[in-house]
Short mmCIF file of C-alpha atoms in Angstrom, two decimals:
data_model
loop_
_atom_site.label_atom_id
_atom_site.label_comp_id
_atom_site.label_asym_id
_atom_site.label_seq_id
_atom_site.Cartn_x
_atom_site.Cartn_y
_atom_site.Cartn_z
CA UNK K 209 118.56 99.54 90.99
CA UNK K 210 115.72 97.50 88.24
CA UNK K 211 116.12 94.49 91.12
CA UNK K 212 115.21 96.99 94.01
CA UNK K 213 112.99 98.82 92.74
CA UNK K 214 110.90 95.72 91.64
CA UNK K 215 111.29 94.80 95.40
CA UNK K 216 109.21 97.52 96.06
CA UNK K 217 106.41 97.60 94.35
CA UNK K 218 106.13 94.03 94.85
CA UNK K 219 106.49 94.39 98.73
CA UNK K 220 103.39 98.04 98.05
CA UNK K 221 101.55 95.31 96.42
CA UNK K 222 101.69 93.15 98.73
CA UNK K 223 101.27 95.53 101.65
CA UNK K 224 97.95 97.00 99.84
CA UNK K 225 96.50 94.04 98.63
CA UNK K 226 96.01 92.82 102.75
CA UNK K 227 94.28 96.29 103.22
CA UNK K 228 92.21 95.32 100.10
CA UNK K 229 90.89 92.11 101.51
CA UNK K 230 89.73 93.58 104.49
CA UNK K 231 86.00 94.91 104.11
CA UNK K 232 85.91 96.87 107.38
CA UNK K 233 88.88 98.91 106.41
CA UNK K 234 87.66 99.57 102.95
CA UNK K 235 84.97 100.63 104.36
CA UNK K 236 86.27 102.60 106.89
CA UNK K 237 88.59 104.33 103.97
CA UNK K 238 85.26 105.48 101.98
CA UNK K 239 83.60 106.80 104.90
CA UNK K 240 86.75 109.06 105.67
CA UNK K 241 87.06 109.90 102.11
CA UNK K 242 83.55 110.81 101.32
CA UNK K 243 83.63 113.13 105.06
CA UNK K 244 86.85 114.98 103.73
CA UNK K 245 85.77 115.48 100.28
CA UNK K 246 82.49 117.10 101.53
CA UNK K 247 84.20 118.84 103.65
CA UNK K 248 86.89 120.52 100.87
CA UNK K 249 84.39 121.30 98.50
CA UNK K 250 82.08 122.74 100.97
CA UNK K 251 82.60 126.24 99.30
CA UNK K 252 81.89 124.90 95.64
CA UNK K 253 79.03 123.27 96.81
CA UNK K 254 76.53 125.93 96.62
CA UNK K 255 75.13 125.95 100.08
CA UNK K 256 73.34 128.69 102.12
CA UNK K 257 75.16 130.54 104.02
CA UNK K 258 76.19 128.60 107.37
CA UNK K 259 75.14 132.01 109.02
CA UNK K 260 72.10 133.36 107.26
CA UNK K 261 69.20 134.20 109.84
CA UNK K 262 65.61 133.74 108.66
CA UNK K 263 63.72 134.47 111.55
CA UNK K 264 60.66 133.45 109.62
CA UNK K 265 61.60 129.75 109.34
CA UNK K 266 62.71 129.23 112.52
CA UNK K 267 62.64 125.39 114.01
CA UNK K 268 61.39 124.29 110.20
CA UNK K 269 61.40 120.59 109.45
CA UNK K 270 63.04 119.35 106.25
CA UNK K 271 61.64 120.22 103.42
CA UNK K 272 62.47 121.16 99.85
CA UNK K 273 63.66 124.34 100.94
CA UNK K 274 65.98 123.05 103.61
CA UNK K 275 66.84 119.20 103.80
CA UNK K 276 67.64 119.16 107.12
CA UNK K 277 65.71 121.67 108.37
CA UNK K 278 66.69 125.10 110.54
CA UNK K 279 67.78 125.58 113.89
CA UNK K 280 66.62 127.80 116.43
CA UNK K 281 67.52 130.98 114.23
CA UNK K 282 66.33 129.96 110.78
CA UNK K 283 69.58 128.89 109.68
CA UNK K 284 70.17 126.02 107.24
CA UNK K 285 70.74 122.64 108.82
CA UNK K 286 72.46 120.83 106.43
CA UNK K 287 74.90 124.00 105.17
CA UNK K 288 75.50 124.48 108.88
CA UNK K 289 76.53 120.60 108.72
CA UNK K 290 78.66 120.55 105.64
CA UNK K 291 80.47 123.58 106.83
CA UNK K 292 80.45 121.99 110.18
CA UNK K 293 82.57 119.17 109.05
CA UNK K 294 85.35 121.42 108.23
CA UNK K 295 85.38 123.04 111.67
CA UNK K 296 85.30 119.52 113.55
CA UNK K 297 87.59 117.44 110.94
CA UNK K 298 89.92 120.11 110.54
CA UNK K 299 90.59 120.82 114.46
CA UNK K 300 90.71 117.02 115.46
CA UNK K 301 93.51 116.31 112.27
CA UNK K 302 95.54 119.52 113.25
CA UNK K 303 95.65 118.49 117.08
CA UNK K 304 96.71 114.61 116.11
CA UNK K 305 99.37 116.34 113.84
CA UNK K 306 100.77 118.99 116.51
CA UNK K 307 100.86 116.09 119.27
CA UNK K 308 102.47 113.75 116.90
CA UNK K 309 104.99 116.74 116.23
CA UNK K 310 105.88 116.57 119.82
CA UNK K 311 105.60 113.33 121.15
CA UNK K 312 107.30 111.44 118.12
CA UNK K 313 110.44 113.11 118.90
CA UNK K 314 110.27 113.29 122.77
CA UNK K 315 109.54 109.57 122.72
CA UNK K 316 112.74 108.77 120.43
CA UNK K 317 115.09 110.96 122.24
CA UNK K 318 113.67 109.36 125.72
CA UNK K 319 114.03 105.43 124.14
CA UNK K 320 117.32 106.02 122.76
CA UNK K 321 118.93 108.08 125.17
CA UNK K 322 118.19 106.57 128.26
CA UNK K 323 118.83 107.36 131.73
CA UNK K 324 117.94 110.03 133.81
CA UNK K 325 115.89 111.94 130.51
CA UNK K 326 114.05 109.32 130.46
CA UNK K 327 112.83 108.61 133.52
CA UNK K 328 112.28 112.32 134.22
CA UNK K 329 110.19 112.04 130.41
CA UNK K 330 108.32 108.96 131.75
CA UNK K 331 107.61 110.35 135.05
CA UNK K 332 106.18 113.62 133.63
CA UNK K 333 103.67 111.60 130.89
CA UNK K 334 102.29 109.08 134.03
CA UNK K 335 101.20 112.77 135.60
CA UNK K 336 99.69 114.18 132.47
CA UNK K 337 98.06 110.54 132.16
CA UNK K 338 97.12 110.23 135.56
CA UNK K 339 93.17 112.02 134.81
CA UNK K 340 90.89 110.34 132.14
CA UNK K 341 91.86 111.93 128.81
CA UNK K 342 88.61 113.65 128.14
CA UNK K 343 89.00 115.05 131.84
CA UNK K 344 92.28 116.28 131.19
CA UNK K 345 91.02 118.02 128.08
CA UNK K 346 87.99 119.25 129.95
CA UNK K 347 90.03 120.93 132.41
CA UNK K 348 93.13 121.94 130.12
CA UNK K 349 90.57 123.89 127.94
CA UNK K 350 88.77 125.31 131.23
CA UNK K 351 91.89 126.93 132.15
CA UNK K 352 93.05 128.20 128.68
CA UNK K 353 89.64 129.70 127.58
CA UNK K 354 87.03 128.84 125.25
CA UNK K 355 87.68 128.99 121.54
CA UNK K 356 88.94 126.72 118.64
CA UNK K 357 92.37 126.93 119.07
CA UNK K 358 93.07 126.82 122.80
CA UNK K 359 90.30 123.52 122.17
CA UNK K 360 92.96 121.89 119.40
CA UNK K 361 95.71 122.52 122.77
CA UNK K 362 93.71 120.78 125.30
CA UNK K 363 93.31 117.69 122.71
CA UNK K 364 96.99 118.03 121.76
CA UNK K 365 97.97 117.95 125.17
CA UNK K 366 95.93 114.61 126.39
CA UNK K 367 97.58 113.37 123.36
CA UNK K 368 100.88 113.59 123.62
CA UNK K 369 101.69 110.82 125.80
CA UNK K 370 100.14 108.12 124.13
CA UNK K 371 102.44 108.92 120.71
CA UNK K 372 105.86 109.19 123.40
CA UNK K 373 105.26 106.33 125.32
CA UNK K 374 104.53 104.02 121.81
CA UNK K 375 107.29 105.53 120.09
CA UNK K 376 109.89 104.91 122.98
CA UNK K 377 108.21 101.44 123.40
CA UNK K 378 109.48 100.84 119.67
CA UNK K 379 112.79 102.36 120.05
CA UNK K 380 113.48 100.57 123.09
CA UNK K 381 112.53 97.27 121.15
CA UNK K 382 114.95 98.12 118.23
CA UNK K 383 117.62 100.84 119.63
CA UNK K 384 120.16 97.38 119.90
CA UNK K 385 119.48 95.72 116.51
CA UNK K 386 122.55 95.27 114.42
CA UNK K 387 121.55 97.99 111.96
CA UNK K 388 121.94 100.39 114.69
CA UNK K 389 124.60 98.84 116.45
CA UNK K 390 126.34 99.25 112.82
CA UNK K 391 125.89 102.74 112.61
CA UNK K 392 127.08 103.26 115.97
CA UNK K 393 130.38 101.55 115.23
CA UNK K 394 130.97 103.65 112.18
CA UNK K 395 130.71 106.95 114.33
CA UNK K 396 127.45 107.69 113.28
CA UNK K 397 125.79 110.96 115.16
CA UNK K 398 123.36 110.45 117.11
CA UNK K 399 120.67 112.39 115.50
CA UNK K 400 121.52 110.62 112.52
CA UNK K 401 121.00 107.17 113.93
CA UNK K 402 117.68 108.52 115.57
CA UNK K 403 116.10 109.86 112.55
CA UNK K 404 117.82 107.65 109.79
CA UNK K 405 117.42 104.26 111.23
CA UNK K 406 115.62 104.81 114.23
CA UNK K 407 112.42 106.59 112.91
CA UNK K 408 111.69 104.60 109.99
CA UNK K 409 111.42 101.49 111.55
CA UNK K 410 109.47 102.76 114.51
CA UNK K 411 106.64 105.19 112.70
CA UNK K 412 103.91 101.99 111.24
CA UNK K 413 102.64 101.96 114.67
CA UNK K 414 102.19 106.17 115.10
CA UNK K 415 100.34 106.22 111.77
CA UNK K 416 97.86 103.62 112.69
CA UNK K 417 97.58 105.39 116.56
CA UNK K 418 97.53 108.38 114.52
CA UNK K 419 94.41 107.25 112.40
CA UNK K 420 92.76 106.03 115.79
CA UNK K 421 93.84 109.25 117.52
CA UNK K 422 91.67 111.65 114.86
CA UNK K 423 88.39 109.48 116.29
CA UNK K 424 89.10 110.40 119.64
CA UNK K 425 90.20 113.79 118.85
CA UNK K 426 86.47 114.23 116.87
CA UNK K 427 84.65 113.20 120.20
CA UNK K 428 86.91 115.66 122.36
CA UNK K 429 86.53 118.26 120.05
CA UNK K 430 82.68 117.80 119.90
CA UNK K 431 82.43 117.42 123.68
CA UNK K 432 84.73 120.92 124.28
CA UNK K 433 82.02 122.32 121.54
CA UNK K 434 79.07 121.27 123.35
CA UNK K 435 79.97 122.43 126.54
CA UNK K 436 81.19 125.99 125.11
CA UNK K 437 84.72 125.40 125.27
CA UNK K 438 85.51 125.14 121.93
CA UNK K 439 84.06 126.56 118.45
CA UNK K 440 82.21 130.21 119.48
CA UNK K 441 79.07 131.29 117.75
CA UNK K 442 78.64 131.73 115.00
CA UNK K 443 80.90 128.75 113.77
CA UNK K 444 79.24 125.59 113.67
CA UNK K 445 80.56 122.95 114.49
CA UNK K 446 79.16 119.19 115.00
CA UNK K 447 79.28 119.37 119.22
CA UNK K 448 77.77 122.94 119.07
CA UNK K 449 75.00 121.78 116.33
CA UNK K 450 74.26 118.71 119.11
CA UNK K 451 74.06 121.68 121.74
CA UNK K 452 71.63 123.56 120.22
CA UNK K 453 69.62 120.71 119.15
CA UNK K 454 69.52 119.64 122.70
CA UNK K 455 67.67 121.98 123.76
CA UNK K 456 64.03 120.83 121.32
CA UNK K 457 65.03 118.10 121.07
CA UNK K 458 61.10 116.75 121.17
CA UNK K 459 60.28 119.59 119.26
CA UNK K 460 63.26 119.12 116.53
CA UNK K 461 65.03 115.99 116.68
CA UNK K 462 66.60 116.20 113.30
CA UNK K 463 68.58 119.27 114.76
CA UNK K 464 70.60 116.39 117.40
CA UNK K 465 70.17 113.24 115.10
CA UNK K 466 72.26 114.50 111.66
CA UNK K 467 75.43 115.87 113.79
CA UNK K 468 75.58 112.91 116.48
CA UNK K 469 75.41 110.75 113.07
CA UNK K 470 77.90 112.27 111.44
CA UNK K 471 80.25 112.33 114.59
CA UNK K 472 79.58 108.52 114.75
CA UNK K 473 80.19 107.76 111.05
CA UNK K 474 83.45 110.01 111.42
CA UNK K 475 84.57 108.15 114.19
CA UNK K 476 83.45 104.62 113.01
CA UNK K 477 85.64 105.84 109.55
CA UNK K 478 88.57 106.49 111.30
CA UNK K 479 88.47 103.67 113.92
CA UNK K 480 88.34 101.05 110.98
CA UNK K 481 91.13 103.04 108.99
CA UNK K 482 93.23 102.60 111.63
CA UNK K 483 92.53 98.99 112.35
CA UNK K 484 93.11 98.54 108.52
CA UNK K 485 96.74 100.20 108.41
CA UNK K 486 97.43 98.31 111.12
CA UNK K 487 96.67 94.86 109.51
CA UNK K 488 98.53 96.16 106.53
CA UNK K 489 101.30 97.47 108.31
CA UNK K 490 101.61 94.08 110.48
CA UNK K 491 100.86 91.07 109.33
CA UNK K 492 101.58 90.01 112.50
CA UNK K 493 98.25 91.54 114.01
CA UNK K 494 95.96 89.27 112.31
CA UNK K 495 97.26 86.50 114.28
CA UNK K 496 97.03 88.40 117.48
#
């Protein structure tokens, strides 16, 4: 037990340290900590309302009063920003999660099963994939109705596939290894196999797609925002702050500038978190 536990924390170690060494993924780590830690203590932060009108400082440039300045109705900038962050953060991690919730599972069943489920499951993701993802979520939230939650379906949706089809790539790569072959031979069930031996050697490449998927799922979200498809007035979100900025923008630049920066420096984070779990998840990537 002393022997493999000492295995390890020398194999964590070893694991952690190459996630270290890379800058770009450190870095990418501190700009997705620092985003959700604003974002959590949002509340205790002390921040104006996200909602308070002052019709009297409407269009104001930063200033003491308001860092950021207001928007259109006199409301804070940079509260409306903070708060923001939970709206945008919060819906792109929940849609990652609910599509890796289904397509983990459909894409081990479909890999290990075989046959006719999984051509019918293969033939039924090249449809869904057959538009350009945003497209698909475009339409997908069209069709369901503006609003937050229908918005976290649409991304779900265009999101699924991409988890099933890597999932059943790494099941199909594995499903025949002597571990499983083992297991078999012992009269093992089947959905113990799957989730037992299957799963945990096939899940390091979901959690780094997973990391990526949260940078897409930011831009979606924003986009289904901007448009009107996804977070409704009064709740701000980072694509409806760009929206309303968009309209002076010569007049009040700031109002575009600090939410397309933040959706950047989320997505940047996340995009170099996931390239750094994947170099510490497969040492076999650096040499790629």
């Amino acid at each position: 037990m002393t022997s493999c536990r000492k295995s390890l924390v020398a194999r964590a170690q070893l694991v952690f340290g190459r996630f270290a060494r890379s800058r770009l993924a450190l870095a990418g780590l501190v700009l997705v900590v620092v985003l959700v830690a604003t974002a959590a203590i949002a509340p205790l932060m002390g921040l104006q309302s996200p909602d308070e009108i002052d019709t009297l400082a409407m269009l104001s440039s930063p200033s003491s009063d308001h860092l950021l300045g207001t928007d259109d109705l006199g409301r804070d900038t940079f509260s409306r920003l903070i708060h923001g962050a939970r709206v945008s953060l919060s819906a792109s991690v929940a849609a990652v999660a609910l599509a890796m919730l289904v397509g983990v599972p459909l894409g081990l069943v479909a890999g290990y099963v075989g046959g006719a489920l999984d051509e019918g499951v293969m033939r039924m993701l090249d449809a869904v994939m057959a538009l350009p993802p945003l497209v698909l979520a475009l339409t997908i939230a069209a069709v369901l109705g503006p609003g937050m939650i229908n918005g976290m379906l649409a991304i779900a949706v265009v999101a699924v596939p991409t988890f099933t089809r890597l999932v059943r790539g790494q099941v199909l790569s594995i499903k025949h290894d002597d571990y499983v072959t083992a297991a078999r031979s012992i009269g093992a069930p089947r959905r113990v196999i799957i989730f037992r031996h299957v799963l945990p050697n096939a899940i390091n490449p979901v959690i780094v797609q997973g990391a990526l998927g949260i940078g897409f799922a930011i831009i979606t979200e924003s986009s289904l925002s901007f448009i009107g498809l996804g977070a409704q007035p009064p709740t701000s979100s980072w694509g409806s702050m760009v929206q309303v900025g968009f309209q002076y923008l010569e007049l009040a630049p700031w109002l575009v500038m600090a939410p397309a920066l933040l959706i950047f420096a989320a997505v940047l984070g996340f995009n170099l978190l996931g390239e750094g779990l994947r170099e510490m998840l497969d040492p076999n990537a650096r040499s790629r």
